Coordinates of C-alpha atoms and ligand atoms in Angstrom, one line a residue:
M1 CA 113.5 107.5 -101.5
T2 CA 115.2 110.2 -99.6
V3 CA 118.7 111.7 -99.8
A4 CA 119.5 110.3 -96.4
D5 CA 118.4 106.8 -97.5
I6 CA 121.3 106.7 -99.9
S7 CA 123.9 108.6 -97.9
H8 CA 123.9 106.4 -94.8
R9 CA 124.7 103.4 -96.9
R10 CA 128.3 103.8 -96.1
K11 CA 130.3 100.7 -95.4
F12 CA 133.8 100.7 -94.0
L13 CA 135.8 97.5 -93.7
A14 CA 138.4 99.5 -91.7
Q15 CA 140.1 97.2 -89.3
G16 CA 143.7 97.5 -88.2
N17 CA 145.9 99.6 -90.5
V18 CA 143.4 100.8 -93.1
Y19 CA 146.2 101.8 -95.5
L20 CA 147.7 98.4 -95.6
P21 CA 146.7 96.6 -98.9
H22 CA 145.8 93.0 -99.2
I23 CA 147.5 91.0 -102.0
V24 CA 145.4 90.0 -104.9
V25 CA 146.5 87.9 -107.8
I26 CA 145.4 88.6 -111.4
D27 CA 143.7 85.5 -112.7
R28 CA 142.5 86.7 -116.1
I29 CA 142.6 89.8 -118.3
I30 CA 139.9 90.8 -120.8
D31 CA 140.6 93.4 -123.5
E32 CA 137.4 95.5 -123.6
T33 CA 138.6 98.3 -125.9
P34 CA 142.0 99.4 -127.2
G35 CA 142.6 101.3 -123.9
V36 CA 140.4 99.4 -121.4
R37 CA 141.0 96.1 -119.7
T38 CA 139.1 94.1 -117.2
F39 CA 141.2 92.3 -114.6
H40 CA 139.8 89.3 -112.7
V41 CA 141.6 89.2 -109.4
N42 CA 141.4 87.0 -106.3
F43 CA 142.9 87.3 -102.8
K44 CA 146.1 85.4 -102.2
D45 CA 145.0 84.8 -98.6
E46 CA 142.5 81.9 -98.6
R47 CA 140.6 83.2 -95.6
L48 CA 140.0 86.5 -97.3
R49 CA 138.8 84.7 -100.4
E50 CA 136.1 83.2 -98.4
E51 CA 135.2 86.1 -96.1
F52 CA 135.4 89.1 -98.3
T53 CA 132.1 90.7 -99.2
F54 CA 131.1 93.9 -101.0
E55 CA 128.1 95.5 -102.5
S56 CA 127.4 96.8 -106.0
G57 CA 128.6 100.4 -106.2
Q58 CA 131.5 100.1 -103.9
F59 CA 135.1 100.8 -104.9
G60 CA 138.6 99.8 -103.9
E61 CA 142.1 101.2 -103.9
F62 CA 144.3 99.1 -106.2
S63 CA 148.1 99.4 -106.1
V64 CA 150.8 98.4 -108.5
F65 CA 154.0 98.0 -106.5
G66 CA 156.5 100.7 -107.4
A67 CA 154.0 102.7 -109.4
G68 CA 151.3 103.8 -106.9
E69 CA 147.7 103.4 -106.0
A70 CA 144.5 104.3 -107.9
T71 CA 140.7 104.1 -107.2
F72 CA 138.4 101.9 -109.3
C73 CA 134.9 100.6 -108.7
I74 CA 134.4 96.9 -108.5
S75 CA 132.8 96.0 -111.8
S76 CA 131.7 92.5 -111.0
S77 CA 128.5 91.6 -109.0
P78 CA 128.6 90.2 -105.5
T79 CA 126.0 87.7 -106.7
R80 CA 128.7 86.2 -108.9
G81 CA 131.4 85.6 -106.3
G82 CA 134.7 83.7 -106.4
H83 CA 136.7 86.7 -107.6
L84 CA 136.6 90.5 -108.1
E85 CA 136.6 92.3 -111.4
V86 CA 138.0 95.8 -112.0
T87 CA 137.9 97.6 -115.3
V88 CA 140.7 100.0 -116.0
Q89 CA 141.3 102.7 -118.6
R90 CA 144.9 103.3 -119.4
A91 CA 145.3 107.0 -118.5
G92 CA 148.3 107.6 -116.2
K93 CA 151.3 106.1 -114.3
V94 CA 149.4 103.5 -112.2
T95 CA 146.9 102.4 -115.0
N96 CA 149.7 102.1 -117.5
A97 CA 151.7 99.9 -115.0
L98 CA 148.6 97.8 -114.4
H99 CA 148.0 97.3 -118.1
R100 CA 151.6 96.0 -118.4
L101 CA 150.9 93.2 -116.0
G102 CA 149.9 89.8 -117.0
A103 CA 148.0 86.9 -115.4
G104 CA 149.7 85.7 -112.3
A105 CA 151.0 89.1 -111.3
E106 CA 150.3 90.4 -107.7
I107 CA 148.8 93.8 -106.9
G108 CA 147.5 95.5 -103.8
F109 CA 143.9 96.0 -102.9
R110 CA 142.2 97.8 -100.0
G111 CA 138.5 98.2 -99.6
P112 CA 135.7 97.9 -100.2
Y113 CA 134.9 101.6 -99.6
G114 CA 132.0 103.9 -100.1
N115 CA 128.3 103.4 -100.1
S116 CA 126.4 101.2 -102.5
F117 CA 123.3 101.3 -104.8
P118 CA 120.1 101.3 -102.7
L119 CA 118.9 97.8 -103.7
D120 CA 116.2 97.6 -101.1
L121 CA 114.7 100.9 -102.3
M122 CA 114.8 99.7 -105.9
Q123 CA 112.9 96.6 -105.2
G124 CA 109.5 96.4 -107.0
K125 CA 110.5 99.3 -109.2
N126 CA 111.1 99.6 -113.0
L127 CA 114.8 100.2 -113.5
V128 CA 116.3 102.4 -116.2
F129 CA 120.1 102.1 -116.6
V130 CA 121.8 104.8 -118.6
G131 CA 125.5 104.3 -119.3
G132 CA 128.3 105.7 -121.4
G133 CA 131.7 104.2 -122.2
I134 CA 133.6 102.7 -119.2
G135 CA 130.8 104.2 -117.1
L136 CA 129.0 100.8 -117.6
A137 CA 131.5 99.3 -115.1
P138 CA 129.6 100.1 -111.9
L139 CA 126.2 99.7 -113.6
R140 CA 127.3 96.3 -114.7
S141 CA 127.8 95.2 -111.2
L142 CA 124.3 96.4 -110.4
I143 CA 122.7 95.0 -113.5
W144 CA 124.0 91.5 -112.9
N145 CA 122.9 91.8 -109.3
V146 CA 119.4 92.7 -110.4
I147 CA 119.3 89.9 -113.0
D148 CA 120.3 87.4 -110.4
N149 CA 117.3 88.5 -108.3
R150 CA 115.1 89.2 -111.3
D151 CA 111.7 88.5 -109.5
K152 CA 112.3 91.4 -107.1
Y153 CA 112.3 94.1 -109.8
G154 CA 110.0 95.3 -112.6
R155 CA 110.8 96.3 -116.1
I156 CA 114.5 96.8 -117.0
D157 CA 115.6 99.3 -119.7
I158 CA 119.3 99.8 -120.5
V159 CA 120.5 102.6 -122.7
Y160 CA 124.2 102.3 -123.3
G161 CA 126.5 104.2 -125.7
A162 CA 130.1 104.9 -126.6
R163 CA 131.9 107.2 -129.0
S164 CA 132.4 104.5 -131.6
P165 CA 131.8 100.7 -131.9
A166 CA 135.4 100.1 -130.8
D167 CA 134.7 101.9 -127.6
L168 CA 131.8 99.7 -126.4
C169 CA 132.9 97.9 -123.2
F170 CA 131.6 94.5 -122.0
R171 CA 130.3 93.3 -125.4
Y172 CA 129.9 89.8 -123.9
D173 CA 127.4 91.3 -121.3
L174 CA 125.7 93.4 -124.0
D175 CA 125.2 90.1 -126.0
A176 CA 123.8 88.3 -123.0
W177 CA 121.4 91.1 -122.1
N178 CA 120.3 91.3 -125.7
K179 CA 119.3 87.7 -125.5
D180 CA 117.4 88.1 -122.3
K181 CA 113.7 88.7 -123.2
T182 CA 113.1 90.4 -119.9
I183 CA 115.5 93.3 -120.7
N184 CA 115.0 96.1 -123.2
I185 CA 118.5 97.1 -124.2
I186 CA 119.4 99.9 -126.6
T187 CA 123.0 100.3 -127.7
T188 CA 124.2 103.4 -129.5
V189 CA 127.4 105.0 -130.7
D190 CA 128.1 108.7 -131.4
R191 CA 129.5 107.8 -134.8
G192 CA 129.3 104.3 -136.4
D193 CA 131.8 102.8 -138.9
E194 CA 131.2 100.7 -142.0
G195 CA 130.4 97.6 -140.0
W196 CA 128.0 99.2 -137.6
T197 CA 124.3 98.5 -138.2
G198 CA 123.0 99.7 -134.9
R199 CA 121.7 103.0 -133.6
E200 CA 123.7 106.3 -133.9
G201 CA 123.3 109.2 -131.5
F202 CA 124.4 110.6 -128.1
V203 CA 123.1 108.7 -125.1
P204 CA 120.9 111.6 -123.8
Q205 CA 119.2 112.0 -127.2
V206 CA 118.6 108.3 -127.6
L207 CA 117.2 108.1 -124.0
E208 CA 114.7 110.9 -124.9
Q209 CA 113.7 108.9 -128.0
V210 CA 113.3 105.6 -126.0
A211 CA 111.3 107.7 -123.4
P212 CA 111.1 105.2 -120.5
S213 CA 108.2 105.9 -118.2
A214 CA 109.0 107.5 -114.8
S215 CA 106.1 105.8 -113.2
N216 CA 107.3 103.6 -110.3
A217 CA 110.8 103.8 -111.8
V218 CA 114.4 104.6 -110.8
A219 CA 117.0 105.7 -113.2
I220 CA 120.6 104.8 -112.6
V221 CA 123.1 106.9 -114.6
C222 CA 126.9 106.5 -115.0
G223 CA 129.2 107.8 -117.7
P224 CA 131.5 110.7 -118.6
P225 CA 130.6 113.9 -116.7
I226 CA 129.2 115.5 -119.9
M227 CA 126.9 112.6 -120.5
I228 CA 125.7 112.7 -116.9
R229 CA 125.0 116.5 -117.1
F230 CA 122.9 116.1 -120.3
T231 CA 121.1 113.0 -119.1
F232 CA 119.6 114.5 -115.9
P233 CA 117.6 117.2 -117.8
V234 CA 116.2 114.5 -120.2
L235 CA 115.1 112.4 -117.3
E236 CA 113.5 115.4 -115.7
K237 CA 111.6 116.1 -118.9
L238 CA 110.4 112.4 -118.9
G239 CA 109.0 113.0 -115.4
F240 CA 111.7 111.6 -113.1
T241 CA 112.1 113.5 -109.9
P242 CA 115.6 114.2 -108.5
E243 CA 115.0 111.5 -105.9
Q244 CA 114.3 109.0 -108.7
M245 CA 117.7 109.5 -110.3
I246 CA 120.8 107.9 -109.0
T247 CA 124.4 108.2 -110.1
T248 CA 127.8 107.2 -109.0
L249 CA 130.6 109.9 -109.2
E250 CA 134.2 109.5 -110.0
K251 CA 136.7 111.9 -108.5
R252 CA 140.4 111.8 -108.0
M253 CA 140.9 110.0 -104.7
K254 CA 143.8 109.3 -102.5
C255 CA 142.9 107.8 -99.1
G256 CA 139.4 106.5 -100.1
I257 CA 138.2 106.9 -96.5
G258 CA 137.4 110.5 -95.9
K259 CA 140.7 111.6 -94.5
C260 CA 142.6 113.5 -97.2
G261 CA 140.0 115.8 -98.7
R262 CA 141.1 115.1 -102.2
C263 CA 137.7 114.0 -103.5
N264 CA 135.7 117.0 -102.3
I265 CA 132.7 118.1 -104.5
G266 CA 130.4 120.7 -103.2
N267 CA 130.1 120.0 -99.5
L268 CA 130.5 116.3 -100.0
Y269 CA 133.4 113.8 -100.1
V270 CA 132.8 111.3 -102.9
C271 CA 134.6 108.5 -101.0
R272 CA 132.9 109.1 -97.7
D273 CA 129.5 110.3 -98.7
G274 CA 129.3 108.4 -102.0
P275 CA 130.2 107.4 -104.6
V276 CA 126.5 106.7 -105.1
F277 CA 124.3 109.8 -104.9
S278 CA 120.7 110.8 -105.8
Y279 CA 120.5 113.7 -108.1
A280 CA 118.7 115.5 -105.3
E281 CA 121.9 115.5 -103.3
I282 CA 124.2 116.9 -106.0
K283 CA 121.9 118.9 -108.2
S284 CA 123.1 122.3 -106.8
F285 CA 126.7 121.9 -107.9
I286 CA 126.9 119.0 -110.4
S287 CA 127.1 121.3 -113.5
S288 CA 129.7 123.6 -112.1
E289 CA 132.0 121.1 -110.3
Y290 CA 131.7 117.9 -112.2
Ligands
FES301 S1 139.8 110.3 -101.1 FE1 140.6 111.2 -99.3 S2 138.9 112.2 -98.5 FE2 138.1 111.2 -100.2

């Protein structure tokens, strides 16, 4: 796998006025944690419902009318079509406005933007997913995608953690993956509560204990910046090369299509060159700029 292999996976759906959002309707809302919700949305336009496609790892610009626009990855898998899912942490004006909406409300969507996870390069490989908190959202799209094409991939290990049991997202997915005998899933929390009987410890430490083999493997990492920074050295210690490590970065974005310069990191634009990068691409600046 080379750096270029990942970088050129950029897909633009840009046709006509690229800043013009399509209307999507909120069908369903799932409370993940006290501050995180997953919204199931669908295009109001029937033609778009049928024709819209995306790939795991891509993102969209979602707008709440009167409040503004914000960037979120698509957290559902293209293999489970019919609607899009977006998982949103309440953190500012747009996300607060989104959290106030109910089923039936209309919001704007433009995308999908960015590159995607290199599925063809992952075929035949053992996959190690490492996620923290809401960082499971983009991984989840990929994990379901892989599960729905299970015979194309080798062993699957998932190490997922959150600060506390209440901060674990996608519990329904964690339950389903736990029941799947072809998946080895380890869930951990930084600090448990009285009801928690699972593992305690930070994700990078637990990953080191689990020690998945680097042989014929690819590690896909997403979580808070600090978790990502501490996870890469652990993977290197386990024998993973920078080309065997993939992550997806989140940066404050505006245009989403490489025009405004807002998402610059090192010599890259996260929206245009990513958001999916190999560690080899970002290693030189990840600790100082992310
Ligand atoms: S968000 Fe505008 S250049 Fe990336």
